[in-house]
GROMACS .gro file of C-alpha atoms in nm:
model
  456
    1MET     CA    1   3.415  18.122   9.485
    2SER     CA    2   3.299  18.093   9.844
    3THR     CA    3   2.949  17.957   9.901
    4ASN     CA    4   2.915  18.172  10.212
    5PRO     CA    5   2.700  18.475  10.115
    6ASN     CA    6   2.861  18.679  10.393
    7ALA     CA    7   3.219  18.598  10.295
    8PRO     CA    8   3.422  18.893  10.162
    9ASP     CA    9   3.464  18.908   9.786
   10LYS     CA   10   3.831  18.828   9.738
   11THR     CA   11   3.813  18.945   9.378
   12LEU     CA   12   3.799  19.302   9.514
   13ALA     CA   13   4.094  19.262   9.749
   14ALA     CA   14   4.442  19.370   9.648
   15THR     CA   15   4.721  19.118   9.604
   16ALA     CA   16   5.003  19.203   9.841
   17PRO     CA   17   5.344  19.246   9.680
   18GLU     CA   18   5.545  18.924   9.657
   19TRP     CA   19   5.822  19.057   9.880
   20THR     CA   20   5.586  19.077  10.177
   21LYS     CA   21   5.583  18.695  10.202
   22TRP     CA   22   5.928  18.725  10.360
   23ALA     CA   23   5.873  19.055  10.538
   24ILE     CA   24   5.947  19.093  10.910
   25GLY     CA   25   5.966  19.451  11.032
   26TRP     CA   26   6.122  19.670  11.300
   27HIS     CA   27   5.871  19.939  11.399
   28VAL     CA   28   6.035  20.261  11.518
   29TYR     CA   29   5.889  20.584  11.655
   30PRO     CA   30   6.153  20.822  11.511
   31LEU     CA   31   6.095  21.131  11.728
   32GLY     CA   32   6.142  20.922  12.040
   33PHE     CA   33   6.418  20.704  11.898
   34VAL     CA   34   6.642  21.000  11.820
   35GLY     CA   35   6.560  21.193  12.138
   36ALA     CA   36   6.389  21.485  11.966
   37PRO     CA   37   6.186  21.729  12.180
   38ILE     CA   38   5.818  21.635  12.160
   39ARG     CA   39   5.624  21.914  12.331
   40GLU     CA   40   5.895  22.181  12.337
   41LYS     CA   41   5.944  22.219  11.964
   42ASN     CA   42   6.137  22.530  11.858
   43ARG     CA   43   5.912  22.651  11.579
   44GLY     CA   44   6.093  22.804  11.286
   45ALA     CA   45   6.428  22.659  11.389
   46ALA     CA   46   6.663  22.519  11.127
   47PRO     CA   47   6.638  22.143  11.071
   48VAL     CA   48   6.848  21.930  11.305
   49ASN     CA   49   6.988  21.616  11.148
   50ARG     CA   50   6.886  21.343  11.390
   51ILE     CA   51   6.725  21.086  11.161
   52ARG     CA   52   7.058  20.963  11.018
   53LYS     CA   53   7.114  20.801  11.357
   54LEU     CA   54   6.901  20.519  11.218
   55ILE     CA   55   7.172  20.436  10.966
   56ASP     CA   56   7.399  20.312  11.243
   57TRP     CA   57   7.123  20.073  11.354
   58LEU     CA   58   7.065  19.906  11.018
   59PRO     CA   59   7.326  19.633  11.078
   60TYR     CA   60   7.148  19.559  11.409
   61VAL     CA   61   6.817  19.524  11.224
   62GLN     CA   62   6.983  19.294  10.975
   63GLU     CA   63   7.153  19.083  11.242
   64LEU     CA   64   6.819  19.039  11.417
   65GLY     CA   65   6.695  18.892  11.089
   66LEU     CA   66   6.452  19.170  10.998
   67ASN     CA   67   6.412  19.326  10.656
   68VAL     CA   68   6.155  19.605  10.690
   69LEU     CA   69   6.179  19.937  10.871
   70GLN     CA   70   5.837  20.074  10.965
   71LEU     CA   71   5.869  20.437  11.065
   72ALA     CA   72   5.606  20.618  11.269
   73PRO     CA   73   5.533  20.976  11.144
   74VAL     CA   74   5.826  21.169  11.001
   75PHE     CA   75   5.648  21.471  10.853
   76GLU     CA   76   5.651  21.826  10.988
   77SER     CA   77   5.418  21.829  11.285
   78THR     CA   78   5.328  22.030  11.592
   79SER     CA   79   5.429  21.783  11.863
   80HIS     CA   80   5.401  21.402  11.862
   81GLY     CA   81   5.399  21.350  11.485
   82TYR     CA   82   5.033  21.261  11.444
   83ASP     CA   83   4.937  21.630  11.431
   84THR     CA   84   5.085  21.684  11.085
   85GLU     CA   85   5.145  22.034  10.953
   86ASP     CA   86   5.311  21.964  10.618
   87TYR     CA   87   5.302  21.625  10.442
   88TYR     CA   88   5.573  21.720  10.194
   89ARG     CA   89   5.840  21.814  10.449
   90ILE     CA   90   6.039  21.599  10.690
   91ASP     CA   91   5.999  21.716  11.048
   92SER     CA   92   6.270  21.971  11.122
   93ARG     CA   93   6.343  21.788  11.449
   94LEU     CA   94   6.453  21.489  11.238
   95GLY     CA   95   6.635  21.666  10.957
   96THR     CA   96   6.571  21.733  10.592
   97GLU     CA   97   6.443  21.534  10.296
   98GLU     CA   98   6.807  21.477  10.203
   99ASP     CA   99   6.871  21.323  10.545
  100MET     CA  100   6.568  21.097  10.509
  101LYS     CA  101   6.675  20.995  10.159
  102ALA     CA  102   7.011  20.893  10.304
  103VAL     CA  103   6.833  20.664  10.553
  104ILE     CA  104   6.615  20.512  10.279
  105ASP     CA  105   6.911  20.451  10.051
  106ALA     CA  106   7.118  20.299  10.331
  107ALA     CA  107   6.829  20.072  10.428
  108HIS     CA  108   6.797  19.950  10.072
  109GLU     CA  109   7.169  19.880  10.059
  110HIS     CA  110   7.113  19.648  10.358
  111GLY     CA  111   6.818  19.477  10.188
  112ILE     CA  112   6.569  19.654  10.416
  113LYS     CA  113   6.241  19.799  10.289
  114VAL     CA  114   6.111  20.127  10.434
  115LEU     CA  115   5.748  20.205  10.517
  116PHE     CA  116   5.610  20.546  10.615
  117ASP     CA  117   5.317  20.622  10.843
  118GLY     CA  118   5.043  20.815  10.665
  119VAL     CA  119   4.820  21.020  10.895
  120PHE     CA  120   4.543  21.083  10.643
  121ASN     CA  121   4.241  21.074  10.870
  122HIS     CA  122   4.325  21.410  11.023
  123ILE     CA  123   4.567  21.703  11.016
  124GLY     CA  124   4.714  21.912  11.296
  125SER     CA  125   4.513  22.216  11.399
  126GLU     CA  126   4.821  22.435  11.350
  127ALA     CA  127   4.868  22.329  10.986
  128PRO     CA  128   4.902  22.618  10.738
  129ALA     CA  129   4.658  22.441  10.503
  130LEU     CA  130   4.387  22.451  10.768
  131LYS     CA  131   4.454  22.818  10.837
  132THR     CA  132   4.428  22.897  10.465
  133ALA     CA  133   4.106  22.700  10.438
  134LYS     CA  134   3.947  22.899  10.719
  135GLU     CA  135   4.063  23.234  10.582
  136ASN     CA  136   3.959  23.163  10.224
  137PRO     CA  137   3.652  22.939  10.174
  138ASP     CA  138   3.714  22.945   9.799
  139SER     CA  139   4.067  22.807   9.828
  140GLU     CA  140   4.176  22.458   9.723
  141GLU     CA  141   4.259  22.388  10.086
  142ALA     CA  142   3.900  22.458  10.192
  143GLN     CA  143   3.786  22.162   9.981
  144LEU     CA  144   3.975  21.928  10.215
  145PHE     CA  145   3.747  21.993  10.512
  146ALA     CA  146   3.377  21.973  10.599
  147PHE     CA  147   3.328  22.305  10.774
  148THR     CA  148   3.018  22.411  10.957
  149HIS     CA  149   2.938  22.776  11.018
  150SER     CA  150   2.796  22.900  11.345
  151ASN     CA  151   2.790  23.256  11.477
  152GLY     CA  152   3.060  23.354  11.232
  153ASP     CA  153   3.290  23.069  11.338
  154MET     CA  154   3.409  22.787  11.110
  155THR     CA  155   3.460  22.446  11.266
  156ALA     CA  156   3.532  22.098  11.132
  157PRO     CA  157   3.499  21.756  11.295
  158VAL     CA  158   3.792  21.645  11.511
  159PHE     CA  159   3.937  21.300  11.573
  160GLU     CA  160   3.813  21.123  11.887
  161GLY     CA  161   3.757  21.451  12.071
  162HIS     CA  162   4.109  21.587  12.016
  163GLU     CA  163   4.076  21.952  11.918
  164SER     CA  164   4.433  21.948  11.784
  165LEU     CA  165   4.345  21.679  11.526
  166VAL     CA  166   4.106  21.809  11.260
  167GLU     CA  167   3.953  21.549  11.032
  168PHE     CA  168   3.972  21.564  10.655
  169ASP     CA  169   3.651  21.544  10.453
  170HIS     CA  170   3.683  21.197  10.301
  171THR     CA  171   3.379  21.248  10.080
  172SER     CA  172   3.566  21.520   9.892
  173ASP     CA  173   3.745  21.439   9.566
  174ALA     CA  174   4.000  21.703   9.663
  175THR     CA  175   4.097  21.500   9.971
  176ALA     CA  176   4.139  21.188   9.759
  177ASP     CA  177   4.355  21.380   9.511
  178PHE     CA  178   4.566  21.520   9.795
  179VAL     CA  179   4.626  21.181   9.959
  180VAL     CA  180   4.713  21.018   9.626
  181ASP     CA  181   4.964  21.293   9.558
  182VAL     CA  182   5.132  21.262   9.900
  183MET     CA  183   5.154  20.884   9.880
  184ASN     CA  184   5.300  20.892   9.529
  185TYR     CA  185   5.538  21.174   9.619
  186TRP     CA  186   5.717  20.969   9.884
  187LEU     CA  187   5.695  20.639   9.698
  188ALA     CA  188   5.871  20.814   9.409
  189ARG     CA  189   6.144  20.911   9.657
  190GLY     CA  190   6.216  20.553   9.748
  191ILE     CA  191   5.987  20.429  10.023
  192ASP     CA  192   5.829  20.087   9.975
  193GLY     CA  193   5.487  20.129  10.128
  194TRP     CA  194   5.253  20.288  10.377
  195ARG     CA  195   5.086  20.226  10.710
  196LEU     CA  196   4.755  20.412  10.707
  197ASP     CA  197   4.702  20.557  11.052
  198ALA     CA  198   4.352  20.542  11.204
  199ALA     CA  199   4.223  20.361  10.897
  200TYR     CA  200   3.936  20.236  11.112
  201ALA     CA  201   3.802  20.593  11.127
  202VAL     CA  202   3.787  20.636  10.748
  203ASP     CA  203   3.516  20.494  10.523
  204PRO     CA  204   3.685  20.205  10.336
  205GLN     CA  205   3.528  20.336  10.015
  206PHE     CA  206   3.764  20.633  10.036
  207TRP     CA  207   4.063  20.401  10.002
  208ARG     CA  208   3.889  20.223   9.717
  209LYS     CA  209   3.912  20.554   9.529
  210VAL     CA  210   4.270  20.632   9.635
  211LEU     CA  211   4.470  20.309   9.625
  212PRO     CA  212   4.424  20.207   9.261
  213ARG     CA  213   4.569  20.542   9.156
  214VAL     CA  214   4.867  20.488   9.385
  215ARG     CA  215   4.926  20.133   9.264
  216ALA     CA  216   4.903  20.242   8.903
  217GLU     CA  217   5.232  20.423   8.958
  218HIS     CA  218   5.378  20.201   9.231
  219PRO     CA  219   5.252  19.843   9.189
  220HIS     CA  220   5.503  19.698   9.436
  221ALA     CA  221   5.404  19.921   9.727
  222TYR     CA  222   5.268  19.752  10.040
  223ILE     CA  223   4.978  19.939  10.198
  224TYR     CA  224   4.807  19.835  10.519
  225GLY     CA  225   4.574  20.004  10.763
  226GLU     CA  226   4.561  20.052  11.137
  227VAL     CA  227   4.236  19.882  11.232
  228ILE     CA  228   4.159  19.814  11.597
  229HIS     CA  229   3.808  19.674  11.574
  230GLY     CA  230   3.553  19.594  11.307
  231ASP     CA  231   3.525  19.335  11.033
  232TYR     CA  232   3.889  19.301  10.928
  233ALA     CA  233   3.826  19.093  10.617
  234GLU     CA  234   3.545  19.318  10.498
  235ILE     CA  235   3.754  19.631  10.547
  236VAL     CA  236   4.041  19.482  10.348
  237SER     CA  237   3.807  19.367  10.073
  238VAL     CA  238   3.619  19.694  10.034
  239SER     CA  239   3.916  19.930  10.081
  240GLY     CA  240   4.163  19.747   9.858
  241MET     CA  241   4.430  19.765  10.127
  242ASP     CA  242   4.677  19.475  10.136
  243SER     CA  243   4.620  19.412  10.505
  244VAL     CA  244   4.523  19.554  10.843
  245THR     CA  245   4.666  19.533  11.194
  246GLU     CA  246   4.533  19.241  11.397
  247TYR     CA  247   4.468  19.396  11.735
  248GLU     CA  248   4.253  19.097  11.830
  249LEU     CA  249   4.558  18.867  11.827
  250TRP     CA  250   4.769  19.124  12.014
  251LYS     CA  251   4.512  19.148  12.292
  252ALA     CA  252   4.452  18.774  12.319
  253THR     CA  253   4.825  18.700  12.332
  254TRP     CA  254   4.918  18.923  12.625
  255SER     CA  255   4.590  18.865  12.805
  256ALA     CA  256   4.616  18.485  12.783
  257LEU     CA  257   4.970  18.496  12.917
  258LYS     CA  258   4.893  18.746  13.191
  259GLU     CA  259   4.579  18.567  13.313
  260GLU     CA  260   4.713  18.218  13.232
  261ASN     CA  261   4.407  18.145  13.023
  262PHE     CA  262   4.502  17.991  12.690
  263PHE     CA  263   4.136  17.937  12.606
  264GLU     CA  264   4.122  18.304  12.505
  265LEU     CA  265   4.420  18.265  12.272
  266ASP     CA  266   4.280  17.942  12.128
  267TRP     CA  267   3.951  18.116  12.044
  268THR     CA  268   4.134  18.404  11.878
  269LEU     CA  269   4.360  18.173  11.677
  270LYS     CA  270   4.050  18.017  11.525
  271ARG     CA  271   3.939  18.364  11.412
  272HIS     CA  272   4.294  18.432  11.299
  273ASN     CA  273   4.268  18.136  11.062
  274THR     CA  274   3.959  18.284  10.900
  275PHE     CA  275   4.132  18.619  10.852
  276ALA     CA  276   4.433  18.450  10.691
  277GLU     CA  277   4.206  18.287  10.435
  278SER     CA  278   4.123  18.634  10.300
  279PHE     CA  279   4.441  18.832  10.367
  280VAL     CA  280   4.762  18.801  10.571
  281PRO     CA  281   4.728  19.024  10.880
  282VAL     CA  282   4.995  19.256  11.016
  283THR     CA  283   5.078  19.103  11.354
  284PHE     CA  284   5.256  19.245  11.659
  285VAL     CA  285   5.295  19.217  12.035
  286GLY     CA  286   5.377  19.585  12.088
  287ASN     CA  287   5.360  19.925  11.923
  288HIS     CA  288   5.380  20.298  11.999
  289ASP     CA  289   5.026  20.313  12.139
  290VAL     CA  290   5.023  20.030  12.395
  291SER     CA  291   5.204  19.925  12.712
  292ARG     CA  292   5.515  19.716  12.654
  293ILE     CA  293   5.473  19.339  12.638
  294ALA     CA  294   5.745  19.294  12.902
  295THR     CA  295   5.549  19.526  13.131
  296GLN     CA  296   5.225  19.341  13.068
  297VAL     CA  297   5.352  18.987  13.124
  298GLY     CA  298   5.717  18.999  13.233
  299PRO     CA  299   6.030  18.914  13.032
  300ASP     CA  300   5.990  18.534  13.035
  301LYS     CA  301   5.631  18.535  12.916
  302ALA     CA  302   5.734  18.799  12.661
  303VAL     CA  303   5.934  18.522  12.492
  304LEU     CA  304   5.617  18.313  12.472
  305ALA     CA  305   5.436  18.608  12.316
  306ALA     CA  306   5.711  18.633  12.056
  307THR     CA  307   5.682  18.259  11.996
  308VAL     CA  308   5.319  18.308  11.898
  309LEU     CA  309   5.409  18.610  11.684
  310PHE     CA  310   5.663  18.419  11.478
  311THR     CA  311   5.475  18.090  11.439
  312VAL     CA  312   5.136  18.204  11.311
  313ALA     CA  313   5.037  18.360  10.981
  314GLY     CA  314   5.112  18.727  10.944
  315VAL     CA  315   5.353  19.003  10.854
  316PRO     CA  316   5.520  19.037  11.196
  317LEU     CA  317   5.635  19.374  11.327
  318VAL     CA  318   5.874  19.401  11.622
  319TYR     CA  319   5.837  19.728  11.810
  320TYR     CA  320   6.181  19.868  11.880
  321GLY     CA  321   6.297  19.774  12.228
  322ASP     CA  322   6.062  19.477  12.269
  323GLU     CA  323   6.345  19.253  12.153
  324GLN     CA  324   6.555  19.396  12.437
  325GLY     CA  325   6.290  19.361  12.707
  326TYR     CA  326   6.217  19.732  12.730
  327THR     CA  327   5.939  19.818  12.973
  328GLY     CA  328   5.690  20.104  12.970
  329THR     CA  329   5.330  20.181  13.053
  330LYS     CA  330   5.091  20.367  12.825
  331GLU     CA  331   4.894  20.625  13.024
  332GLU     CA  332   4.595  20.837  12.921
  333ARG     CA  333   4.738  21.182  12.987
  334ILE     CA  334   4.956  21.441  12.814
  335GLY     CA  335   5.295  21.276  12.786
  336GLY     CA  336   5.143  20.937  12.863
  337ASP     CA  337   5.310  20.784  12.559
  338ASP     CA  338   5.663  20.884  12.654
  339GLN     CA  339   5.750  20.560  12.834
  340VAL     CA  340   5.666  20.350  12.529
  341ARG     CA  341   5.840  20.583  12.281
  342PRO     CA  342   6.192  20.594  12.426
  343VAL     CA  343   6.520  20.732  12.303
  344PHE     CA  344   6.766  20.467  12.186
  345PRO     CA  345   7.145  20.482  12.229
  346ASP     CA  346   7.353  20.624  11.945
  347SER     CA  347   7.470  20.274  11.850
  348PRO     CA  348   7.385  19.911  11.934
  349GLU     CA  349   7.713  19.878  12.123
  350GLU     CA  350   7.573  20.112  12.389
  351LEU     CA  351   7.272  19.894  12.469
  352SER     CA  352   7.247  19.752  12.820
  353THR     CA  353   7.344  19.387  12.852
  354LEU     CA  354   7.022  19.327  13.049
  355GLY     CA  355   6.833  19.262  12.726
  356GLU     CA  356   7.076  19.013  12.573
  357ASP     CA  357   6.883  18.696  12.661
  358LEU     CA  358   6.558  18.824  12.517
  359TYR     CA  359   6.741  18.951  12.209
  360ARG     CA  360   6.892  18.605  12.148
  361ALA     CA  361   6.547  18.448  12.185
  362TYR     CA  362   6.411  18.690  11.925
  363GLN     CA  363   6.701  18.612  11.694
  364GLN     CA  364   6.633  18.240  11.721
  365LEU     CA  365   6.260  18.284  11.662
  366VAL     CA  366   6.320  18.502  11.357
  367ALA     CA  367   6.558  18.233  11.231
  368VAL     CA  368   6.280  17.975  11.265
  369ARG     CA  369   6.055  18.204  11.061
  370ARG     CA  370   6.327  18.228  10.796
  371ARG     CA  371   6.381  17.850  10.783
  372PHE     CA  372   6.008  17.795  10.740
  373PRO     CA  373   5.884  18.084  10.525
  374TRP     CA  374   5.549  17.909  10.474
  375LEU     CA  375   5.460  18.027  10.827
  376HIS     CA  376   5.365  18.353  10.653
  377SER     CA  377   5.025  18.205  10.565
  378ALA     CA  378   5.012  17.893  10.784
  379CYS     CA  379   4.696  17.749  10.941
  380VAL     CA  380   4.678  17.683  11.317
  381GLU     CA  381   4.514  17.379  11.477
  382THR     CA  382   4.503  17.327  11.853
  383ASN     CA  383   4.609  16.978  11.969
  384GLU     CA  384   4.595  17.017  12.346
  385LEU     CA  385   4.449  17.293  12.561
  386ARG     CA  386   4.436  17.370  12.930
  387ASN     CA  387   4.433  17.699  13.119
  388GLY     CA  388   4.810  17.699  13.147
  389PHE     CA  389   4.908  17.481  12.850
  390LEU     CA  390   4.862  17.512  12.476
  391ARG     CA  391   4.993  17.288  12.202
  392TYR     CA  392   4.914  17.377  11.844
  393ARG     CA  393   5.018  17.261  11.501
  394VAL     CA  394   5.094  17.512  11.226
  395THR     CA  395   5.067  17.378  10.874
  396ALA     CA  396   5.172  17.529  10.543
  397THR     CA  397   4.898  17.642  10.306
  398ASP     CA  398   5.107  17.792  10.022
  399ALA     CA  399   5.305  17.534   9.825
  400ALA     CA  400   5.512  17.809   9.667
  401LEU     CA  401   5.666  17.886  10.008
  402VAL     CA  402   5.752  17.524  10.085
  403GLY     CA  403   6.097  17.386  10.013
  404GLY     CA  404   6.406  17.589   9.942
  405GLY     CA  405   6.241  17.925   9.993
  406ALA     CA  406   6.157  17.972   9.627
  407GLY     CA  407   6.116  18.336   9.542
  408VAL     CA  408   6.342  18.463   9.819
  409SER     CA  409   6.532  18.760   9.687
  410LYS     CA  410   6.824  18.962   9.812
  411ASP     CA  411   6.579  19.241   9.889
  412ALA     CA  412   6.372  19.007  10.102
  413GLY     CA  413   6.669  18.959  10.331
  414ALA     CA  414   6.618  18.585  10.372
  415SER     CA  415   6.850  18.304  10.282
  416GLY     CA  416   6.750  17.944  10.213
  417ALA     CA  417   6.471  17.769  10.396
  418SER     CA  418   6.390  17.414  10.495
  419GLY     CA  419   6.055  17.257  10.570
  420ALA     CA  420   5.990  17.082  10.242
  421SER     CA  421   5.681  16.866  10.216
  422ASP     CA  422   5.736  16.498  10.288
  423THR     CA  423   5.736  16.219  10.030
  424SER     CA  424   5.361  16.167  10.076
  425GLY     CA  425   5.300  16.514   9.938
  426GLU     CA  426   5.151  16.641  10.263
  427MET     CA  427   5.218  17.000  10.358
  428PRO     CA  428   5.487  17.046  10.627
  429SER     CA  429   5.398  17.149  10.979
  430LEU     CA  430   5.550  17.247  11.313
  431ILE     CA  431   5.435  17.176  11.666
  432VAL     CA  432   5.437  17.467  11.914
  433GLU     CA  433   5.400  17.419  12.289
  434LEU     CA  434   5.345  17.697  12.543
  435ASN     CA  435   5.351  17.603  12.911
  436LEU     CA  436   5.262  17.815  13.214
  437GLU     CA  437   5.171  17.534  13.451
  438ASN     CA  438   5.325  17.506  13.797
  439GLY     CA  439   5.499  17.841  13.764
  440ALA     CA  440   5.666  17.756  13.435
  441ALA     CA  441   5.712  17.988  13.139
  442SER     CA  442   5.843  17.771  12.858
  443ALA     CA  443   5.809  17.735  12.484
  444VAL     CA  444   5.913  17.464  12.239
  445ILE     CA  445   5.891  17.452  11.859
  446ARG     CA  446   5.939  17.109  11.699
  447ASP     CA  447   5.979  16.995  11.341
  448GLY     CA  448   5.901  16.626  11.388
  449ASP     CA  449   6.151  16.500  11.641
  450HIS     CA  450   6.384  16.795  11.590
  451VAL     CA  451   6.365  17.086  11.835
  452GLU     CA  452   6.386  17.413  11.640
  453PHE     CA  453   6.352  17.641  11.943
  454GLU     CA  454   6.335  17.592  12.315
  455PHE     CA  455   6.297  17.837  12.602
  456SER     CA  456   6.243  17.772  12.969
   0.00000   0.00000   0.00000
């Protein structure tokens, strides 16, 4: 038991499923990936099977060394997916539930887990449930919202000023029942876990009511929350989520590389260590809401960002296209996400050759992660630090992950692993060097005298 009175109570925190120790994901925004219309949706049109396009990309995911497919919203929605209309139906622009089941089954055949994106903070303003709630205050749907009445009008709080995103009432037992039912519905149909969108906007106590009921039926589900700011460890502890997104590390990584100031990254890695003592964060260098890493720092420094991603503790997610050097700027306007949510070719063979070098670097870095699975929960210690140079040592903390990759299953998608502790019984470690001095952009990972990865 920690002697720090402010430390989170780990006895309250969930234990992440064992398979997540080997999890490395490919994060895809499906509506963009398949080229579906975003703002010109043909309402009432028959479903168009587009989502099965993902099946042709599963070998690519596997060859990259990844074993989790994180899908952004796939439910019936008004436009971009985060304005959900029906949580029990696949978006007609993607196909049907049968089409989605085919993707899930195919992923599992390739040893790839599938996670859905649960938008449970808010619902789209065009949702039939919201319409019913307004028309009938005595309906079950009305219990999902905290309406106020003024001059004969019924209104409910909206998310971050967006009138199209109406917030659920998270103090209502009906909302908890509804979310439990949706989560269990799709877990029963084969998915392996959930990303909880905008979890930072929901009282963690709400999840404390919901998640035990979900895990009672699906104990192997992985559930993490999108948290941008706040006390990460406390949120995980109180909510019972397995993890949260570590936006702090994302920001420090690209900012340190862009400004050539590794002091910022060093400071954040110290905080990262404290997080990893309580839970293993979900780490990333790009997602559907931010400018591309290659746009932020350029393709060479993007390799250094990936080097950090794959050598520190975490459940790493690769945003589709980052491994190919895709560029794109997030803008605060209608359609401002389009550049970072692109359509992908029908098959990997149609990709441009311009991204091959970055792809190979990603492959090699994922391979390092596979050879040393203890990186999942490793501790970072800085050895040398200057504005343009950082050398750090990463050391194993979980003896169960040291050696031959004990516990690695077919489903985990990882083969054997090296990095056994030495004869003295000390935990194994790697040395990572990042260099930006004198115009350089280089990275080296060493296991003793052996170079595991090198880029310059």
